[in-house]
CSV table of C-alpha atoms and ligand atoms in Angstrom, one decimal:
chain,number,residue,atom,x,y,z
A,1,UNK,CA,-8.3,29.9,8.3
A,2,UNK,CA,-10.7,28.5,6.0
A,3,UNK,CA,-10.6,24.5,4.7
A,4,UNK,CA,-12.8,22.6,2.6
A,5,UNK,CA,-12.6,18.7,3.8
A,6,UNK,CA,-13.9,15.7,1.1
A,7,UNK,CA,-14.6,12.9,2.8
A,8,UNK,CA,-14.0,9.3,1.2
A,9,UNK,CA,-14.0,9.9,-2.5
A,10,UNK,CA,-13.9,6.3,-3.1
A,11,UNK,CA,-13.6,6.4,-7.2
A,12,UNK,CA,-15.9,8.6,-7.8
A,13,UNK,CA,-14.6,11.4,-10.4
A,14,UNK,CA,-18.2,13.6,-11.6
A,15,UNK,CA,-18.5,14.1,-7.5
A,16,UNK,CA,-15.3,15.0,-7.0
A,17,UNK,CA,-15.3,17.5,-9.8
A,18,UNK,CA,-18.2,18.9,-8.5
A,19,UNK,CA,-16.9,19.0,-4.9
A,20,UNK,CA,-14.0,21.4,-5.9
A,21,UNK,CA,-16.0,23.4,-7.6
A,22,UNK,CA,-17.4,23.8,-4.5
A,23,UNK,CA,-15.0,24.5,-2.4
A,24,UNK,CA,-13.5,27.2,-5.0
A,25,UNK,CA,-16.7,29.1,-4.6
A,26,UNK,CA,-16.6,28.9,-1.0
A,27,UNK,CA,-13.0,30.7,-0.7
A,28,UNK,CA,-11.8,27.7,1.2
A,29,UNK,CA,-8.1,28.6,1.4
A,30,UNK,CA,-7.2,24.9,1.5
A,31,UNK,CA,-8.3,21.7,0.5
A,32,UNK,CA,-7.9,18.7,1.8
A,33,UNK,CA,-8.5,14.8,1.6
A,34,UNK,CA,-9.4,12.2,4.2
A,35,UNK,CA,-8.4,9.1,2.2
A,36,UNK,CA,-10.6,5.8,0.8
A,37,UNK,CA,-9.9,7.2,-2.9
A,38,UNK,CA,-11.0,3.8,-4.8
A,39,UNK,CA,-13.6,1.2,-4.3
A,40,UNK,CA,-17.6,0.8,-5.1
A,41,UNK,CA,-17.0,3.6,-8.5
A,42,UNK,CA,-14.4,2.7,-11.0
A,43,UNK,CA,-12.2,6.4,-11.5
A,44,UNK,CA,-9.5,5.5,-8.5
A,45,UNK,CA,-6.6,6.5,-10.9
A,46,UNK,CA,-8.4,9.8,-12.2
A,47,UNK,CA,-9.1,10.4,-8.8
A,48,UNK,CA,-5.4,10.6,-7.9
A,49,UNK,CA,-4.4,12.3,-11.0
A,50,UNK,CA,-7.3,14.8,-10.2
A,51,UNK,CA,-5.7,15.1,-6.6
A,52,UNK,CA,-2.6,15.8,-8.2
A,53,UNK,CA,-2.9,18.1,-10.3
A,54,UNK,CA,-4.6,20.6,-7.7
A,55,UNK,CA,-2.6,20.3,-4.7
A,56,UNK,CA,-5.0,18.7,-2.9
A,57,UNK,CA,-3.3,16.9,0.0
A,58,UNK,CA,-4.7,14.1,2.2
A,59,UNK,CA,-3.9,11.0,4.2
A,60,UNK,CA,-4.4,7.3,3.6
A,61,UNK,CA,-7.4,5.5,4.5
A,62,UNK,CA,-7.9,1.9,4.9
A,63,UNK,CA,-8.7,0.9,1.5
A,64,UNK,CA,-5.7,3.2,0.1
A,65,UNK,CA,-3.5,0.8,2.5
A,66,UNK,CA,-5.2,-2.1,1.4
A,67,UNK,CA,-5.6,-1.4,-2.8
A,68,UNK,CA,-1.8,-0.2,-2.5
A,69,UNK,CA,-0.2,-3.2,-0.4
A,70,UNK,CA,-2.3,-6.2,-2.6
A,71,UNK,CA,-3.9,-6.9,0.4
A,72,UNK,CA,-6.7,-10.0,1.1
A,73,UNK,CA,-8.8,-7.9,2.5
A,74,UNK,CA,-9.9,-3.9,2.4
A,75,UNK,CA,-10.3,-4.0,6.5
A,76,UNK,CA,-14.3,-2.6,5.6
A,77,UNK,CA,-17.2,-4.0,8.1
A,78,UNK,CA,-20.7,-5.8,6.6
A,79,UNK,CA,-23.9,-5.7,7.7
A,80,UNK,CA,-24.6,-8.9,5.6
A,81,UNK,CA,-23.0,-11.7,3.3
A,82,UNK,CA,-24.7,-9.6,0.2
A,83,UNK,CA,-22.8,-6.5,1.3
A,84,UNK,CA,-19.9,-8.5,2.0
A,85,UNK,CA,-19.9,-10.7,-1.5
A,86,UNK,CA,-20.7,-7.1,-3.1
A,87,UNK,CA,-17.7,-5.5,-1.6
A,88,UNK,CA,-15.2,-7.8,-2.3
A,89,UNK,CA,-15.5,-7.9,-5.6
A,90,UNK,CA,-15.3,-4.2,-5.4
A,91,UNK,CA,-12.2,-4.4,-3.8
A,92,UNK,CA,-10.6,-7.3,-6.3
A,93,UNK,CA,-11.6,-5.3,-9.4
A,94,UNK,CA,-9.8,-1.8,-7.7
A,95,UNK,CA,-6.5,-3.9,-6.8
A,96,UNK,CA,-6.9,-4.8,-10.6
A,97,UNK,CA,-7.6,-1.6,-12.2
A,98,UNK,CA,-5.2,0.7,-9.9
A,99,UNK,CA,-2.3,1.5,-11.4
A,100,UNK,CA,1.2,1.1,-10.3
A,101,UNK,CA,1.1,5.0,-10.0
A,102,UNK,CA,-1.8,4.7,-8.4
A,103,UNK,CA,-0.5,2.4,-6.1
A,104,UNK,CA,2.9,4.3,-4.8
A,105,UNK,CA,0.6,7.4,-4.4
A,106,UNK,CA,-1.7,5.5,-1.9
A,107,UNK,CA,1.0,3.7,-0.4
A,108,UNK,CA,3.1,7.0,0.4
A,109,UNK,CA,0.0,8.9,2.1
A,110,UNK,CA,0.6,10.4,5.6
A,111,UNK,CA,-1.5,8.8,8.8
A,112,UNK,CA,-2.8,12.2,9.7
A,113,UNK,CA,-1.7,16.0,8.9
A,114,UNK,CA,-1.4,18.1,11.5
A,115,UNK,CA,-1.4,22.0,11.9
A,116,UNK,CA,-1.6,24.7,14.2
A,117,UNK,CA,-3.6,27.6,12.9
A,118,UNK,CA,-5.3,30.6,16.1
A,119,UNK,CA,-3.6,28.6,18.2
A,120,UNK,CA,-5.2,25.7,17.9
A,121,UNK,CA,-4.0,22.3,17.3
A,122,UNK,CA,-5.8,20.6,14.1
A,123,UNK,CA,-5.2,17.3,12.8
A,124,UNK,CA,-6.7,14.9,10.2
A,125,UNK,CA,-6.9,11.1,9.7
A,126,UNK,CA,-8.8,8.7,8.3
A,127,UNK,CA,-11.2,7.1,11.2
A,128,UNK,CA,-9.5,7.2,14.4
A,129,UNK,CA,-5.8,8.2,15.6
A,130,UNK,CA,-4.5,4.9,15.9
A,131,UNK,CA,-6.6,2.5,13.9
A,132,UNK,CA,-7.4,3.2,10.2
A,133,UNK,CA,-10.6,1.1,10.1
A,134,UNK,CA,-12.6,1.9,13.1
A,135,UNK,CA,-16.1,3.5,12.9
A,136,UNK,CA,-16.6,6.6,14.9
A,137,UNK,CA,-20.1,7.4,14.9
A,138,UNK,CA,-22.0,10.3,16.8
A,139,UNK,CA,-23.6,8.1,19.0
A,140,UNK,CA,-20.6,6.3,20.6
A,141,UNK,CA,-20.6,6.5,24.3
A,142,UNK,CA,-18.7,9.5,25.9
A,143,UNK,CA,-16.1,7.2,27.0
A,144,UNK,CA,-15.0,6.2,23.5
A,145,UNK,CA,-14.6,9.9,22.1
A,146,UNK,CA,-12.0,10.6,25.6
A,147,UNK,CA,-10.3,7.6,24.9
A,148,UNK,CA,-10.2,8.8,21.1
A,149,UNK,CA,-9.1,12.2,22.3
A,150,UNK,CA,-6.3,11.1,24.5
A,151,UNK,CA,-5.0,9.6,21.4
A,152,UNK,CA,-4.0,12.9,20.0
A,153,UNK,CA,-2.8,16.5,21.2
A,154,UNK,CA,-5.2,18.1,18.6
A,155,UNK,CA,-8.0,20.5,19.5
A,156,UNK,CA,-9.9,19.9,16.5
A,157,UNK,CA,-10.2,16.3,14.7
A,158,UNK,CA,-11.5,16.1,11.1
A,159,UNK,CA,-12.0,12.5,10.4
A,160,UNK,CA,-14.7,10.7,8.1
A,161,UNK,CA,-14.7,6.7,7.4
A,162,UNK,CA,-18.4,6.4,8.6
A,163,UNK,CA,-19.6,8.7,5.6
A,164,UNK,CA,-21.7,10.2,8.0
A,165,UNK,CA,-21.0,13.3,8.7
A,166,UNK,CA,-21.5,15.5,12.1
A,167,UNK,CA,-20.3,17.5,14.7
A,168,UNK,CA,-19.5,17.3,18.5
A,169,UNK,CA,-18.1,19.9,20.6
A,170,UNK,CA,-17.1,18.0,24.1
A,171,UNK,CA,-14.8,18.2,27.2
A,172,UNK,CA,-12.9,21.6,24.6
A,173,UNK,CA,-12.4,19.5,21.6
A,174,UNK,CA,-14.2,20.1,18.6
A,175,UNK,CA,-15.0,16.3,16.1
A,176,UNK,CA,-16.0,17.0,13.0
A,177,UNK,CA,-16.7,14.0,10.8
A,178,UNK,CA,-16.5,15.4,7.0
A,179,UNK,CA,-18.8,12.8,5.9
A,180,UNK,CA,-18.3,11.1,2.4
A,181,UNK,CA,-17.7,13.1,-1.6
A,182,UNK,CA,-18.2,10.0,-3.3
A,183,UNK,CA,-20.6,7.7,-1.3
A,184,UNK,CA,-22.5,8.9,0.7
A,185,UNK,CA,-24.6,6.9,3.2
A,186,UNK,CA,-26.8,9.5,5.4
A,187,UNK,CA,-29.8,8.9,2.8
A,188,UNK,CA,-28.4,12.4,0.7
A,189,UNK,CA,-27.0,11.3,-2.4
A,190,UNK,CA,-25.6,15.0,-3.0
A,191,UNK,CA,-22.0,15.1,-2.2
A,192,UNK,CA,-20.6,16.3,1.3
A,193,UNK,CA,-18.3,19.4,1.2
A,194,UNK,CA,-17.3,20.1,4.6
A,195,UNK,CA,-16.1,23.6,5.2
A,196,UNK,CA,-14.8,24.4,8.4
A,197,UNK,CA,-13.6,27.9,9.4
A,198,UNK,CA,-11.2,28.1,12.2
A,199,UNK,CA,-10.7,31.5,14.0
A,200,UNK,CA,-9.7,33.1,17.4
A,201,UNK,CA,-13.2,32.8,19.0
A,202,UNK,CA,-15.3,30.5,17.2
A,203,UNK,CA,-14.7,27.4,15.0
A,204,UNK,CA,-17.9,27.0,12.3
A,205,UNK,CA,-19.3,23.7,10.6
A,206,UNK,CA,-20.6,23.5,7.3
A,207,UNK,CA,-21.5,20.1,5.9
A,208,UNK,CA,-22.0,21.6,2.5
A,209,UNK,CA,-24.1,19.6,-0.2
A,210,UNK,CA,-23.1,19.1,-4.0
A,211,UNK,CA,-25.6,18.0,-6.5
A,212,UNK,CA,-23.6,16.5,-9.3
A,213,UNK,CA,-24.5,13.8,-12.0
A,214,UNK,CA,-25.3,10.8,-10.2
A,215,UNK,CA,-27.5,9.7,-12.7
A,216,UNK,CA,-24.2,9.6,-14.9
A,217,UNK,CA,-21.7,8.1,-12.0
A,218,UNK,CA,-24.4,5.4,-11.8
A,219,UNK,CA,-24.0,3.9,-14.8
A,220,UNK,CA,-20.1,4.6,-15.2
A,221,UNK,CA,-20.1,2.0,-12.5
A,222,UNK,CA,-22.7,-0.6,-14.0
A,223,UNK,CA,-20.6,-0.1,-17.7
A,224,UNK,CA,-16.8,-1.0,-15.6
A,225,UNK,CA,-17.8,-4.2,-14.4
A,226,UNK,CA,-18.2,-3.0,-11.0
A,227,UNK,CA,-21.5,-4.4,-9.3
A,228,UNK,CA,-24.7,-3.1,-10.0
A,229,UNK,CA,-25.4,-3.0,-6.5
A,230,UNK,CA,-23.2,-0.2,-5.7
A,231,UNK,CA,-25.0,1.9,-8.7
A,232,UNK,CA,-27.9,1.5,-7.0
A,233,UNK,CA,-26.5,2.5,-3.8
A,234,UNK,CA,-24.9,5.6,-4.8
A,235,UNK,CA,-28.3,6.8,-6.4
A,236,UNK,CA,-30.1,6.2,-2.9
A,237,UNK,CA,-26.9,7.6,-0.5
A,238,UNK,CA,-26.3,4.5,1.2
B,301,FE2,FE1,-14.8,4.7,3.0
């Protein structure tokens, strides 16, 4: 079984547009979403409708959760009080702009999917099992990926959050991080199609990457209101 993954759209429509387009040519069979559809670009409502319209299902990230339920806070971690000024306006102006359609969709997404294709278990959340806002990076210690593991039954966990994407194979699980559509932050401002083929013997990784109009996503976000900071951010992938 084939799947195409998108990472954290977060509001970002020409990406995701170009991310399907992607995932059509690569004969994914399905495709699937990992949550964090609004926030830091301003198209969280065509985002949905776009998920919508194609079958494209997914579960709820923290900022769904968050944007949905009015919350104080979108549960994201700063690096500094720019990042943090930066990204709560982000996060007033998408609780503003979300519609109340919007807002039942995101507040009715799934914690996790969970399948069983060549006998393996797969399942899919937003950043870890049990907590929606925890970052799972490659270079946490062993100790947190068992503890991360014994969470879940899965074989195979497709998560992203971190919007940096990668792969571990340890003690037989497979952790794919699918990386981010909309925002990245690996230094690639292309978008991050992860494709991930699932068969009897062998289970293949590939962090696919879209070029798509960032130029024109850019100033979509500088002409919403929407900081200029993130504009510059998404041109850079970070
Ligand atoms: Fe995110």
């Amino acid at each position: 079984m084939k799947i195409a993954v998108f990472g954290d759209i977060h509001g970002n429509i020409e990406a995701l547009k170009a991310a399907y387009q992607a995932a059509l040519s690569s004969n994914a069979e399905k495709v699937y979403h990992l949550g964090d559809l609004g926030g830091y670009s301003p198209f969280v409502n065509e985002v949905v409708e776009f998920l919508r319209e194609h079958n494209i299902d997914g579960v709820q990230g923290n900022y769904d959760e968050t944007v949905a339920n009015d919350r104080e806070h979108c549960g994201c971690k700063y690096e500094d009080p720019v990042q943090e000024e930066m990204a709560n306006r982000s996060f007033i102006w998408t609780k503003k702009h979300a519609s109340p359609k919007t807002k039942e969709y995101l507040r009715k997404l799934p914690i996790s999917i969970d399948f069983i294709t060549e006998d393996r278990r797969v399942t899919l959340f937003h950043a870890t099992p049990s907590k929606n806002n925890l970052y799972w990076y490659e270079d946490r210690p062993d100790k947190f990926f068992r503890e991360m593991a014994a969470k879940t039954d899965a074989d195979i966990m497709i998560f992203g959050h971190t919007h940096k994407p990668y792969r571990k194979d340890f003690e037989n699980k497979i952790f794919i991080n699918a990386g981010s559509v909309g925002k990245p932050k690996d230094g690639d401002p292309r978008s991050c199609v992860t494709l991930i083929d699932i068969t009897a013997d062998k289970v293949n990784v590939e962090f696919l990457r879209v070029p798509y109009d960032v130029e024109k996503a850019a100033s979509e976000i500088i002409t919403s209101g929407l900081p200029v900071y993130f504009a510059e951010r998404i041109k850079e992938g970070r």
